[in-house]
Amino acid sequence: MALQIDLSTSLQLLAKDPLYYKDKPYTLHRLYSISILHDNFIAHLVDDVNIRDLRAVEGTFPFDENGIGILEMQSNMTYDDFSDSVKMENIYCKEVGDALLQYTQALSIQIFDFAVRRRHPKWPAKPSHEIKGGGRSQPALQAHLARLYVLQAHLDYTEQSVRELVRILNQEEADVLMSKCFIYLHVWRPLRVPVPHWPTAVCDAKMMNSTTDLIDMDNIMLDRCETMDWLQPGEGVEINVVENVLAHHSEDQKSYYLSDHKPPELLLFRHVEPSRKSGVPHAAFCNPLSQPDPSVTRESVEVRAIGDNNAICWGNRCTCCGNLFNDDLLI
């Protein structure tokens, strides 16, 4: 069994500031300079956060409850292959999709997005939006459930934005798909070697209060994003808004990471599931036990997917469709 190492460090979340009683949090994505502030985030840096090693709870952590899982997958991709978007789509995404089908027992898995991140030497002192390639090329340090690339814990989508995404991706079949249970999943792993200095923290969904701990935000796209076809605006429209979720701090929250995270280990976590109260906020964090090594760059690859029906019907009767399944998935 691998050595289990818990950490005490700092996490950045969104402050519970009166500003957000009247103004919705936002961030702007653009390729040109404008006078409007890049975002209206007021950060809350929480010190002395205990981040527990996921290896300490192996075999006891139901994905159905906590929204976090680990699955093994050997890939046929070489390191250089991850710079080839065609191979990413045709080989790696298919490998991940097959692994998710087996793990979740879903009827189908639809992979709609992938990204490779390579940490810039000047990040995080230099903000992500000032780096070539933008936030999509850098780690996310803000705990979130959002398509966000700053120092905040976050979630990648709200339920409503996932439903809109399903419609864009599936057109005529969207109504049929959304009449079933569905789940939005995130799959993250190091690209080549473990990332000891900036690992990824995930917050236990079971310990999140969706009413007081989470707040919707807007990702505002002021430019056409050629690499993200599903976000393209209609003819003559230059603004896209994708609704995401940021996290506030609570003493009840529990965070985890995977020590010595090796490339064959896929860290799987839930973003959106209509029958659940919360997704899994996540963020990169600085490991206080690791010294920065200029020769080891934080590199990671991630995939986002939507699964349907059986994917969320584990263990008990599903609150969406009423189906009864008996399989409990544990880390």
CSV table of C-alpha atoms in Angstrom, one decimal:
chain,number,residue,atom,x,y,z
A,1,MET,CA,0.0,0.0,0.0
A,2,ALA,CA,1.3,3.5,-0.9
A,3,LEU,CA,2.3,5.8,1.9
A,4,GLN,CA,-0.6,8.0,3.0
A,5,ILE,CA,0.3,11.7,3.5
A,6,ASP,CA,-2.2,14.3,4.8
A,7,LEU,CA,-1.4,17.9,4.2
A,8,SER,CA,-2.1,21.3,5.9
A,9,THR,CA,-2.1,24.1,3.4
A,10,SER,CA,-4.1,27.1,2.1
A,11,LEU,CA,-7.1,27.0,-0.3
A,12,GLN,CA,-8.5,30.0,-2.1
A,13,LEU,CA,-12.3,30.3,-2.2
A,14,LEU,CA,-14.7,33.1,-2.9
A,15,ALA,CA,-15.4,35.5,0.1
A,16,LYS,CA,-18.9,35.8,1.4
A,17,ASP,CA,-19.0,39.5,0.6
A,18,PRO,CA,-22.1,41.8,0.5
A,19,LEU,CA,-21.1,42.6,-3.1
A,20,TYR,CA,-22.6,39.3,-4.2
A,21,TYR,CA,-26.0,40.1,-2.7
A,22,LYS,CA,-26.5,42.5,-5.7
A,23,ASP,CA,-23.8,41.5,-8.3
A,24,LYS,CA,-23.3,38.1,-9.7
A,25,PRO,CA,-19.6,36.9,-9.8
A,26,TYR,CA,-18.2,36.9,-13.3
A,27,THR,CA,-15.0,36.5,-15.2
A,28,LEU,CA,-14.2,37.8,-18.8
A,29,HIS,CA,-12.4,35.8,-21.4
A,30,ARG,CA,-11.1,38.0,-24.3
A,31,LEU,CA,-8.2,38.2,-26.7
A,32,TYR,CA,-7.9,42.0,-26.5
A,33,SER,CA,-7.6,44.7,-23.7
A,34,ILE,CA,-10.8,46.4,-22.4
A,35,SER,CA,-11.4,48.8,-19.5
A,36,ILE,CA,-13.8,46.4,-17.7
A,37,LEU,CA,-12.2,44.4,-14.8
A,38,HIS,CA,-11.2,40.9,-15.7
A,39,ASP,CA,-13.4,39.6,-12.8
A,40,ASN,CA,-15.1,40.8,-9.6
A,41,PHE,CA,-13.8,38.0,-7.4
A,42,ILE,CA,-13.0,38.8,-3.8
A,43,ALA,CA,-10.7,36.0,-2.7
A,44,HIS,CA,-10.9,34.3,0.7
A,45,LEU,CA,-7.6,32.6,1.4
A,46,VAL,CA,-8.3,29.9,4.0
A,47,ASP,CA,-5.2,28.8,5.9
A,48,ASP,CA,-4.5,25.5,7.7
A,49,VAL,CA,-6.9,23.5,5.6
A,50,ASN,CA,-6.4,19.8,6.2
A,51,ILE,CA,-6.3,18.0,2.9
A,52,ARG,CA,-6.6,14.3,3.5
A,53,ASP,CA,-4.9,11.7,1.2
A,54,LEU,CA,-7.5,9.7,-0.8
A,55,ARG,CA,-5.4,6.6,-0.3
A,56,ALA,CA,-6.4,6.7,3.3
A,57,VAL,CA,-10.1,6.1,2.4
A,58,GLU,CA,-9.6,3.6,-0.5
A,59,GLY,CA,-12.4,1.0,-0.3
A,60,THR,CA,-14.7,3.1,1.9
A,61,PHE,CA,-15.6,6.1,-0.2
A,62,PRO,CA,-18.8,5.6,-2.3
A,63,PHE,CA,-18.8,7.7,-5.4
A,64,ASP,CA,-22.6,7.9,-5.2
A,65,GLU,CA,-22.3,9.9,-1.9
A,66,ASN,CA,-19.0,11.7,-2.1
A,67,GLY,CA,-18.7,12.3,-5.9
A,68,ILE,CA,-15.0,11.2,-6.0
A,69,GLY,CA,-13.4,8.1,-7.6
A,70,ILE,CA,-10.1,6.7,-8.7
A,71,LEU,CA,-9.9,4.3,-11.7
A,72,GLU,CA,-6.8,2.7,-13.3
A,73,MET,CA,-6.4,3.1,-17.1
A,74,GLN,CA,-3.3,2.3,-19.2
A,75,SER,CA,-3.2,4.5,-22.2
A,76,ASN,CA,-1.6,3.8,-25.6
A,77,MET,CA,-0.8,7.5,-25.9
A,78,THR,CA,2.9,8.6,-25.8
A,79,TYR,CA,3.9,11.9,-24.2
A,80,ASP,CA,4.2,13.6,-27.6
A,81,ASP,CA,0.8,12.3,-28.7
A,82,PHE,CA,-0.9,14.6,-26.2
A,83,SER,CA,0.2,17.6,-28.3
A,84,ASP,CA,-1.8,16.1,-31.2
A,85,SER,CA,-5.5,17.1,-31.0
A,86,VAL,CA,-6.5,14.4,-33.5
A,87,LYS,CA,-4.9,11.7,-31.4
A,88,MET,CA,-6.3,13.2,-28.3
A,89,GLU,CA,-9.8,12.9,-29.7
A,90,ASN,CA,-9.5,9.6,-31.6
A,91,ILE,CA,-7.4,7.6,-29.1
A,92,TYR,CA,-7.3,9.2,-25.6
A,93,CYS,CA,-10.9,10.3,-25.4
A,94,LYS,CA,-12.0,6.9,-26.6
A,95,GLU,CA,-9.9,5.2,-24.0
A,96,VAL,CA,-11.4,7.4,-21.2
A,97,GLY,CA,-14.9,6.9,-22.6
A,98,ASP,CA,-14.4,3.1,-22.5
A,99,ALA,CA,-13.0,3.2,-18.9
A,100,LEU,CA,-16.0,5.4,-17.8
A,101,LEU,CA,-18.5,3.0,-19.4
A,102,GLN,CA,-17.0,0.1,-17.4
A,103,TYR,CA,-16.7,2.0,-14.2
A,104,THR,CA,-20.1,3.7,-14.1
A,105,GLN,CA,-22.1,1.0,-16.0
A,106,ALA,CA,-23.7,3.9,-17.9
A,107,LEU,CA,-25.7,3.2,-21.0
A,108,SER,CA,-23.6,5.8,-22.8
A,109,ILE,CA,-20.8,8.2,-22.3
A,110,GLN,CA,-20.4,11.4,-24.4
A,111,ILE,CA,-17.0,13.1,-24.2
A,112,PHE,CA,-17.4,16.7,-25.3
A,113,ASP,CA,-14.2,18.4,-24.2
A,114,PHE,CA,-10.5,17.8,-23.4
A,115,ALA,CA,-7.6,20.0,-22.3
A,116,VAL,CA,-3.8,19.6,-21.7
A,117,ARG,CA,-2.4,22.1,-19.2
A,118,ARG,CA,1.3,22.9,-18.9
A,119,ARG,CA,2.2,25.3,-16.1
A,120,HIS,CA,3.9,28.5,-17.2
A,121,PRO,CA,7.2,29.2,-15.3
A,122,LYS,CA,5.8,32.6,-14.1
A,123,TRP,CA,2.4,31.2,-13.0
A,124,PRO,CA,0.7,31.9,-10.5
A,125,ALA,CA,2.5,35.2,-10.0
A,126,LYS,CA,1.5,36.0,-13.5
A,127,PRO,CA,-2.3,35.7,-13.9
A,128,SER,CA,-3.6,33.0,-16.2
A,129,HIS,CA,-5.4,35.5,-18.5
A,130,GLU,CA,-2.1,37.3,-19.2
A,131,ILE,CA,-0.4,34.1,-20.3
A,132,LYS,CA,-0.5,32.9,-24.0
A,133,GLY,CA,-3.1,30.3,-24.3
A,134,GLY,CA,-5.1,31.8,-21.4
A,135,GLY,CA,-6.5,30.1,-18.4
A,136,ARG,CA,-7.2,27.0,-20.3
A,137,SER,CA,-3.5,26.3,-20.4
A,138,GLN,CA,-2.9,26.8,-16.7
A,139,PRO,CA,-4.0,25.2,-13.4
A,140,ALA,CA,-7.1,26.5,-11.6
A,141,LEU,CA,-6.4,27.6,-8.1
A,142,GLN,CA,-9.9,28.9,-7.2
A,143,ALA,CA,-12.1,26.2,-5.7
A,144,HIS,CA,-14.9,25.9,-8.2
A,145,LEU,CA,-17.5,24.0,-10.1
A,146,ALA,CA,-16.8,26.1,-13.2
A,147,ARG,CA,-15.0,26.6,-16.4
A,148,LEU,CA,-12.6,28.8,-14.6
A,149,TYR,CA,-8.8,29.3,-14.6
A,150,VAL,CA,-7.9,31.3,-11.5
A,151,LEU,CA,-7.2,30.7,-7.8
A,152,GLN,CA,-10.6,29.7,-6.8
A,153,ALA,CA,-12.3,26.3,-5.8
A,154,HIS,CA,-14.9,25.8,-8.4
A,155,LEU,CA,-17.4,23.5,-10.4
A,156,ASP,CA,-17.4,23.5,-14.2
A,157,TYR,CA,-21.1,23.9,-14.8
A,158,THR,CA,-24.5,24.5,-13.3
A,159,GLU,CA,-27.3,22.0,-14.0
A,160,GLN,CA,-28.9,24.5,-16.3
A,161,SER,CA,-25.7,25.1,-18.3
A,162,VAL,CA,-25.3,21.3,-18.7
A,163,ARG,CA,-28.8,21.0,-20.0
A,164,GLU,CA,-28.0,23.8,-22.6
A,165,LEU,CA,-24.8,21.9,-23.5
A,166,VAL,CA,-26.7,18.7,-24.0
A,167,ARG,CA,-29.0,20.5,-26.4
A,168,ILE,CA,-26.1,22.0,-28.4
A,169,LEU,CA,-24.3,18.7,-28.6
A,170,ASN,CA,-27.3,16.5,-29.5
A,171,GLN,CA,-29.8,18.7,-31.2
A,172,GLU,CA,-32.9,16.5,-32.1
A,173,GLU,CA,-32.0,13.9,-29.5
A,174,ALA,CA,-31.6,16.3,-26.6
A,175,ASP,CA,-35.1,16.0,-25.2
A,176,VAL,CA,-34.8,12.2,-25.1
A,177,LEU,CA,-31.5,12.3,-23.3
A,178,MET,CA,-32.6,14.9,-20.8
A,179,SER,CA,-35.7,12.9,-19.9
A,180,LYS,CA,-33.3,10.3,-18.5
A,181,CYS,CA,-30.9,10.6,-15.6
A,182,PHE,CA,-27.6,12.2,-16.5
A,183,ILE,CA,-24.3,13.1,-14.9
A,184,TYR,CA,-21.5,15.4,-15.8
A,185,LEU,CA,-18.1,13.9,-15.0
A,186,HIS,CA,-14.5,15.3,-14.9
A,187,VAL,CA,-11.5,13.0,-15.4
A,188,TRP,CA,-8.1,14.4,-14.4
A,189,ARG,CA,-4.5,12.9,-14.3
A,190,PRO,CA,-0.9,14.0,-14.5
A,191,LEU,CA,0.4,14.0,-18.0
A,192,ARG,CA,3.9,12.4,-17.5
A,193,VAL,CA,5.0,12.3,-13.9
A,194,PRO,CA,3.3,13.1,-10.5
A,195,VAL,CA,2.8,16.8,-9.8
A,196,PRO,CA,4.0,17.1,-6.2
A,197,HIS,CA,4.2,20.9,-6.0
A,198,TRP,CA,0.7,21.8,-7.4
A,199,PRO,CA,-1.6,18.8,-7.0
A,200,THR,CA,-5.4,18.9,-7.3
A,201,ALA,CA,-7.7,19.1,-4.3
A,202,VAL,CA,-11.3,17.9,-4.5
A,203,CYS,CA,-14.0,18.7,-1.9
A,204,ASP,CA,-16.2,16.0,-0.6
A,205,ALA,CA,-19.7,16.6,-2.2
A,206,LYS,CA,-21.3,15.0,0.8
A,207,MET,CA,-20.0,17.8,3.0
A,208,MET,CA,-21.0,20.7,0.7
A,209,ASN,CA,-24.1,22.7,1.5
A,210,SER,CA,-25.4,23.8,-2.0
A,211,THR,CA,-27.4,26.6,-0.5
A,212,THR,CA,-24.7,28.4,1.6
A,213,ASP,CA,-21.4,27.0,0.2
A,214,LEU,CA,-22.0,27.5,-3.6
A,215,ILE,CA,-22.8,30.5,-5.7
A,216,ASP,CA,-23.4,30.7,-9.5
A,217,MET,CA,-21.1,32.8,-11.6
A,218,ASP,CA,-20.9,33.8,-15.3
A,219,ASN,CA,-18.0,33.0,-17.6
A,220,ILE,CA,-18.3,35.6,-20.3
A,221,MET,CA,-16.7,34.8,-23.7
A,222,LEU,CA,-16.1,38.0,-25.6
A,223,ASP,CA,-14.4,36.3,-28.5
A,224,ARG,CA,-15.1,33.3,-30.7
A,225,CYS,CA,-13.2,30.3,-29.3
A,226,GLU,CA,-12.1,28.2,-32.2
A,227,THR,CA,-11.1,25.2,-30.1
A,228,MET,CA,-14.5,25.0,-28.4
A,229,ASP,CA,-17.0,24.6,-31.2
A,230,TRP,CA,-19.9,23.9,-28.9
A,231,LEU,CA,-19.6,27.4,-27.4
A,232,GLN,CA,-19.7,29.2,-30.8
A,233,PRO,CA,-22.3,32.0,-30.9
A,234,GLY,CA,-24.9,32.5,-33.6
A,235,GLU,CA,-24.2,34.6,-36.7
A,236,GLY,CA,-23.4,38.2,-35.7
A,237,VAL,CA,-23.3,37.4,-31.9
A,238,GLU,CA,-19.9,37.9,-30.2
A,239,ILE,CA,-20.7,37.1,-26.6
A,240,ASN,CA,-21.3,33.7,-25.0
A,241,VAL,CA,-22.1,33.2,-21.3
A,242,VAL,CA,-21.5,29.9,-19.6
A,243,GLU,CA,-22.9,29.7,-16.0
A,244,ASN,CA,-20.5,28.0,-13.5
A,245,VAL,CA,-20.3,27.7,-9.7
A,246,LEU,CA,-17.8,29.0,-7.1
A,247,ALA,CA,-17.4,27.8,-3.6
A,248,HIS,CA,-17.4,29.7,-0.3
A,249,HIS,CA,-15.6,28.3,2.8
A,250,SER,CA,-17.3,26.4,5.5
A,251,GLU,CA,-15.8,24.6,8.5
A,252,ASP,CA,-17.9,21.5,7.6
A,253,GLN,CA,-16.1,21.0,4.3
A,254,LYS,CA,-13.6,18.2,3.8
A,255,SER,CA,-10.9,18.2,1.0
A,256,TYR,CA,-8.8,15.4,-0.4
A,257,TYR,CA,-6.0,14.8,-2.9
A,258,LEU,CA,-4.2,11.8,-4.3
A,259,SER,CA,-0.6,11.6,-3.1
A,260,ASP,CA,2.1,10.5,-5.6
A,261,HIS,CA,-0.6,10.6,-8.3
A,262,LYS,CA,0.7,8.6,-11.2
A,263,PRO,CA,-0.5,9.0,-14.9
A,264,PRO,CA,-2.4,5.6,-15.0
A,265,GLU,CA,-4.6,6.8,-12.1
A,266,LEU,CA,-7.6,8.7,-13.3
A,267,LEU,CA,-9.1,11.1,-10.7
A,268,LEU,CA,-12.8,11.1,-11.4
A,269,PHE,CA,-15.2,13.6,-9.8
A,270,ARG,CA,-18.8,14.7,-10.3
A,271,HIS,CA,-19.9,18.2,-11.4
A,272,VAL,CA,-23.6,18.1,-12.0
A,273,GLU,CA,-26.2,15.5,-11.3
A,274,PRO,CA,-29.9,16.5,-11.1
A,275,SER,CA,-30.7,14.1,-8.2
A,276,ARG,CA,-27.8,15.2,-6.0
A,277,LYS,CA,-27.3,18.3,-3.9
A,278,SER,CA,-23.8,19.2,-4.9
A,279,GLY,CA,-20.9,18.6,-7.3
A,280,VAL,CA,-17.3,18.4,-6.3
A,281,PRO,CA,-15.5,21.8,-6.1
A,282,HIS,CA,-11.8,21.4,-7.0
A,283,ALA,CA,-8.7,23.5,-7.3
A,284,ALA,CA,-4.9,23.2,-7.6
A,285,PHE,CA,-3.0,23.9,-4.4
A,286,CYS,CA,0.6,24.4,-3.2
A,287,ASN,CA,1.9,21.3,-1.5
A,288,PRO,CA,3.9,22.7,1.6
A,289,LEU,CA,6.0,19.5,1.7
A,290,SER,CA,7.3,19.8,-1.9
A,291,GLN,CA,10.0,22.1,-3.0
A,292,PRO,CA,9.6,23.8,-6.5
A,293,ASP,CA,11.8,22.0,-9.1
A,294,PRO,CA,12.2,24.1,-12.3
A,295,SER,CA,13.0,20.8,-14.2
A,296,VAL,CA,9.6,19.4,-13.3
A,297,THR,CA,6.7,21.3,-14.9
A,298,ARG,CA,3.1,20.7,-13.7
A,299,GLU,CA,1.5,19.0,-16.7
A,300,SER,CA,-1.9,17.5,-16.7
A,301,VAL,CA,-4.7,16.2,-19.0
A,302,GLU,CA,-8.4,16.3,-18.4
A,303,VAL,CA,-11.5,15.1,-20.1
A,304,ARG,CA,-15.1,16.1,-19.5
A,305,ALA,CA,-18.0,13.8,-20.2
A,306,ILE,CA,-21.8,13.4,-19.8
A,307,GLY,CA,-23.2,9.9,-18.9
A,308,ASP,CA,-26.8,8.8,-18.9
A,309,ASN,CA,-29.2,6.5,-17.0
A,310,ASN,CA,-27.2,3.9,-15.0
A,311,ALA,CA,-24.4,6.3,-14.4
A,312,ILE,CA,-26.1,7.7,-11.4
A,313,CYS,CA,-28.3,4.8,-10.4
A,314,TRP,CA,-25.9,3.1,-7.9
A,315,GLY,CA,-26.9,1.4,-4.7
A,316,ASN,CA,-30.5,2.7,-4.3
A,317,ARG,CA,-33.5,3.7,-6.2
A,318,CYS,CA,-32.7,6.6,-8.5
A,319,THR,CA,-34.6,9.8,-7.5
A,320,CYS,CA,-34.8,10.8,-11.2
A,321,CYS,CA,-36.2,7.8,-13.0
A,322,GLY,CA,-37.1,5.3,-10.2
A,323,ASN,CA,-34.8,2.6,-11.5
A,324,LEU,CA,-33.3,0.3,-8.8
A,325,PHE,CA,-29.7,-0.8,-9.0
A,326,ASN,CA,-27.6,-2.7,-6.5
A,327,ASP,CA,-24.0,-1.8,-7.3
A,328,ASP,CA,-22.0,0.4,-4.9
A,329,LEU,CA,-18.9,1.9,-6.4
A,330,LEU,CA,-16.1,2.6,-3.9
A,331,ILE,CA,-12.7,4.3,-4.4
